[in-house]
Amino acid sequence: MAFLDNSGDIILDAVLTETGRRKMANGNFSITKFALGDDEIDYSLYNKNHPSGSAYYDLQILQTPIFEAFTQVNAGINYGLLSTTATDLLYLPIMKTNELTGLDVGNIASFNGMFYVVDTAGNTGTSATTAIGQGLSAQATPIKSMAGTTSTTNFVLMETGLDTGFGNIPVGTSANRSSYLVANNLVDSTFYVFYDSRFISGIVGLSDTSTFNNSETDNQFGGSVSLTEGTSTSLSLGLDNYSSYRVKGIADEIIWDSSSNTEATYSVIGGPRGSVCGVAPIVKTGLDAEYTLYGTVNSGIMSTGGPALVDYIDTTIYVQGTLSSAQIQIPVRIIRISTS
Amino acid sequence: MAITSYEILDTTSDVTTTRTLLHESIPLTGTIISGTYGVFPSEENIKNYTHGQFQSVYDYPYLSSSANHIFDLAVGFDESSNMSKSAGAGPTGSGQQAKKINMYNQFSQVLLGYTGSNNTVRMFELDLSLDESGSIAKEAVFVNLSRLISKDQIKKGSFSITVGYGTWSAPFGAKRVLTDASASDNGGTTNTFGGDYGVLFDTSSNPRGLVFYEAGIVMLSTNSFANDSGLTPQFYAHPTYGNLNIIGTFLTSSISGACDAVRHRIENIAFNNTTEINSTIYFCRVPHNKYNHSANPTYLSASTIRVKNVNTDSPIAYITTIGLYSASNDLLAVAKVSEPLRKDPTNEMTLRVRLDY
């Protein structure tokens, strides 16, 4: 796609998307609402220290060339402007994966940037060479993985909050959580999870009864986590083959305390925290040809122990807070023992 | 990522529909019609068919994928024409008399329809009445303009064609301009099966042909090529029979041969086409107190809004895209602005998105 001519008057270039054209052909084309996007903008170009003054702060942003409109749905608006009416916000929450080992609640860490989920369909036994999960654990650097079923106890843990840095203002006190997040309606009680339905059939998340705090003696971790399958939704990400689930978010009550500060031990958010959520994909039953079509087969990536050859598919799970719009992409590797 | 911030469009105040007629000026010069892409009559932009019923004119050698079809040419006459009583003086079959009658009838039945209890096809009349009286064109040349250039219709009152009636070697030594200047959207036309048509007059107000606006078809009577004293004696230099007038040409030549002769005498065709655009306009009203923040990952640095120093600073966002959605959150249309629009709490804007159909 070319850039739009920005040398003269402001013009508006509008196209129907492929979905719009299909709906028009089906006779059910009806536009009822709009949203605004700014995908081309790099806000880091906003120069608050420009020597020529405030009129020049956004000069580079305003000169950003804009692409012509795409007809592909997923190339429309990927992030979007927020309808929040508050004007006094200085901070907005972000989302990060919590891979800290001190929690011991089943949260796993990524290995070489990938979160592993096992497809146990190819398991022929329970040893490291015959069961993929055992094989991952037997690596020189043991790889924690998710079970790929509804009964998984391992998951990817995510936190939202104002990550201004440990020790920086605003610190992660309960009062700051209330004033910066709760009062501005930026605490997510649910999260949308988008996944490739060719490989994943559902998402397991945290249950309502889960807790996440450091309220034990000496501010030790006092939370407890249990998992349950989320709820399927019709929300569209705009990517082909992607489906969505909604999972619970629970209050992130890890707080800063001057007497015995353990927040960095249990949390990756350096500031007031909003919510935590967990995500564990359920591997689609019967995956086989997909490994050849979309993944890698007969790979020898297991360095020590474990099965000699494995098959894997790399995919991405997208998680988004329903209120804060904080979002994160989780790279996932679905892995099994090679069948050939 | 999924969009979660939408603004509802009020169908009574935020959506409207319009109809716009777009006109383009189409000049077709005679050099393209005859002589530019080869030696007459075998130019590479002229396509003849084995069925021989019409001839196609392209703007470039037609074997090229860059070629655009401009118009078709055909000739024909009514079965009551004196020509149909002749078997044709040329070699057997070259006269294509039956096909010429068929062509005339086909144009007539589609553009004018049938009349009388016997359901006979009408004949083309060089006036706006269909009373089968006055000047009737029993022999005619048909110019079928391609939909590519005529679009939805020819603009009434804009058509002109310049034809030559000089000698074969100097066809434009004598020429006339035929126009439909008396036609307009408010009158000067008659409506028939083929849509509205107007009469093509020369500069002396003599009727010489018809133009069917919606159909994009021009009918020229043989008197379009006549000189003041009668038919041009050297209308066509037939490779076998020598100089022929237009009647002789129609009689002795195949349709494509007669079309070649006609092409040789078209100096210019010009008209304005019309494209009817139906539009829906969505007024996307962006209130002052919304859409001043962004979910763009670069919007934050360490969770702090980059465009602010303190919380009392105004938030700023920049609009580059407007997405139009269905009730079920399907993105149906996308509009892009040519440069980012600054949005902050001090301004409110209405983005007017027009979708054309």
Short mmCIF file of C-alpha atoms in Angstrom, two decimals, chain A residues 3 9 30-31 42 74 100 102 105 109 114 127 135 140 142 151-152 166 171 177 204 239 243 245 252 255 298 300 336:
data_model
loop_
_atom_site.label_atom_id
_atom_site.label_comp_id
_atom_site.label_asym_id
_atom_site.label_seq_id
_atom_site.Cartn_x
_atom_site.Cartn_y
_atom_site.Cartn_z
CA PHE A 3 1.26 6.46 1.38
CA ASP A 9 -5.54 19.50 1.97
CA SER A 30 -24.98 -2.22 8.46
CA ILE A 31 -22.61 0.23 10.06
CA ASP A 42 5.21 6.57 17.23
CA ASN A 74 -6.62 -7.13 10.75
CA LEU A 100 9.12 -15.21 38.93
CA GLY A 102 9.31 -17.43 44.12
CA VAL A 105 1.72 -21.11 42.08
CA ALA A 109 8.80 -19.06 32.65
CA MET A 114 8.63 -19.23 24.11
CA SER A 127 9.82 -41.48 30.94
CA GLY A 135 11.50 -34.64 28.27
CA ALA A 140 19.93 -29.11 30.95
CA PRO A 142 14.55 -27.65 32.71
CA SER A 151 -6.51 -30.13 34.03
CA THR A 152 -3.29 -28.19 33.67
CA PHE A 166 10.36 -0.22 41.94
CA VAL A 171 4.86 3.27 44.68
CA ARG A 177 -3.86 1.29 43.66
CA VAL A 204 -7.86 -22.09 30.99
CA LEU A 239 -7.04 -12.24 12.42
CA SER A 243 -11.14 -17.14 18.31
CA TYR A 245 -12.13 -16.60 25.31
CA ASP A 252 -3.34 -7.93 42.29
CA ILE A 255 1.80 -4.11 47.78
CA ASN A 298 11.49 -34.15 13.46
CA GLY A 300 16.34 -32.24 17.45
CA ARG A 336 5.02 -33.24 20.98
#
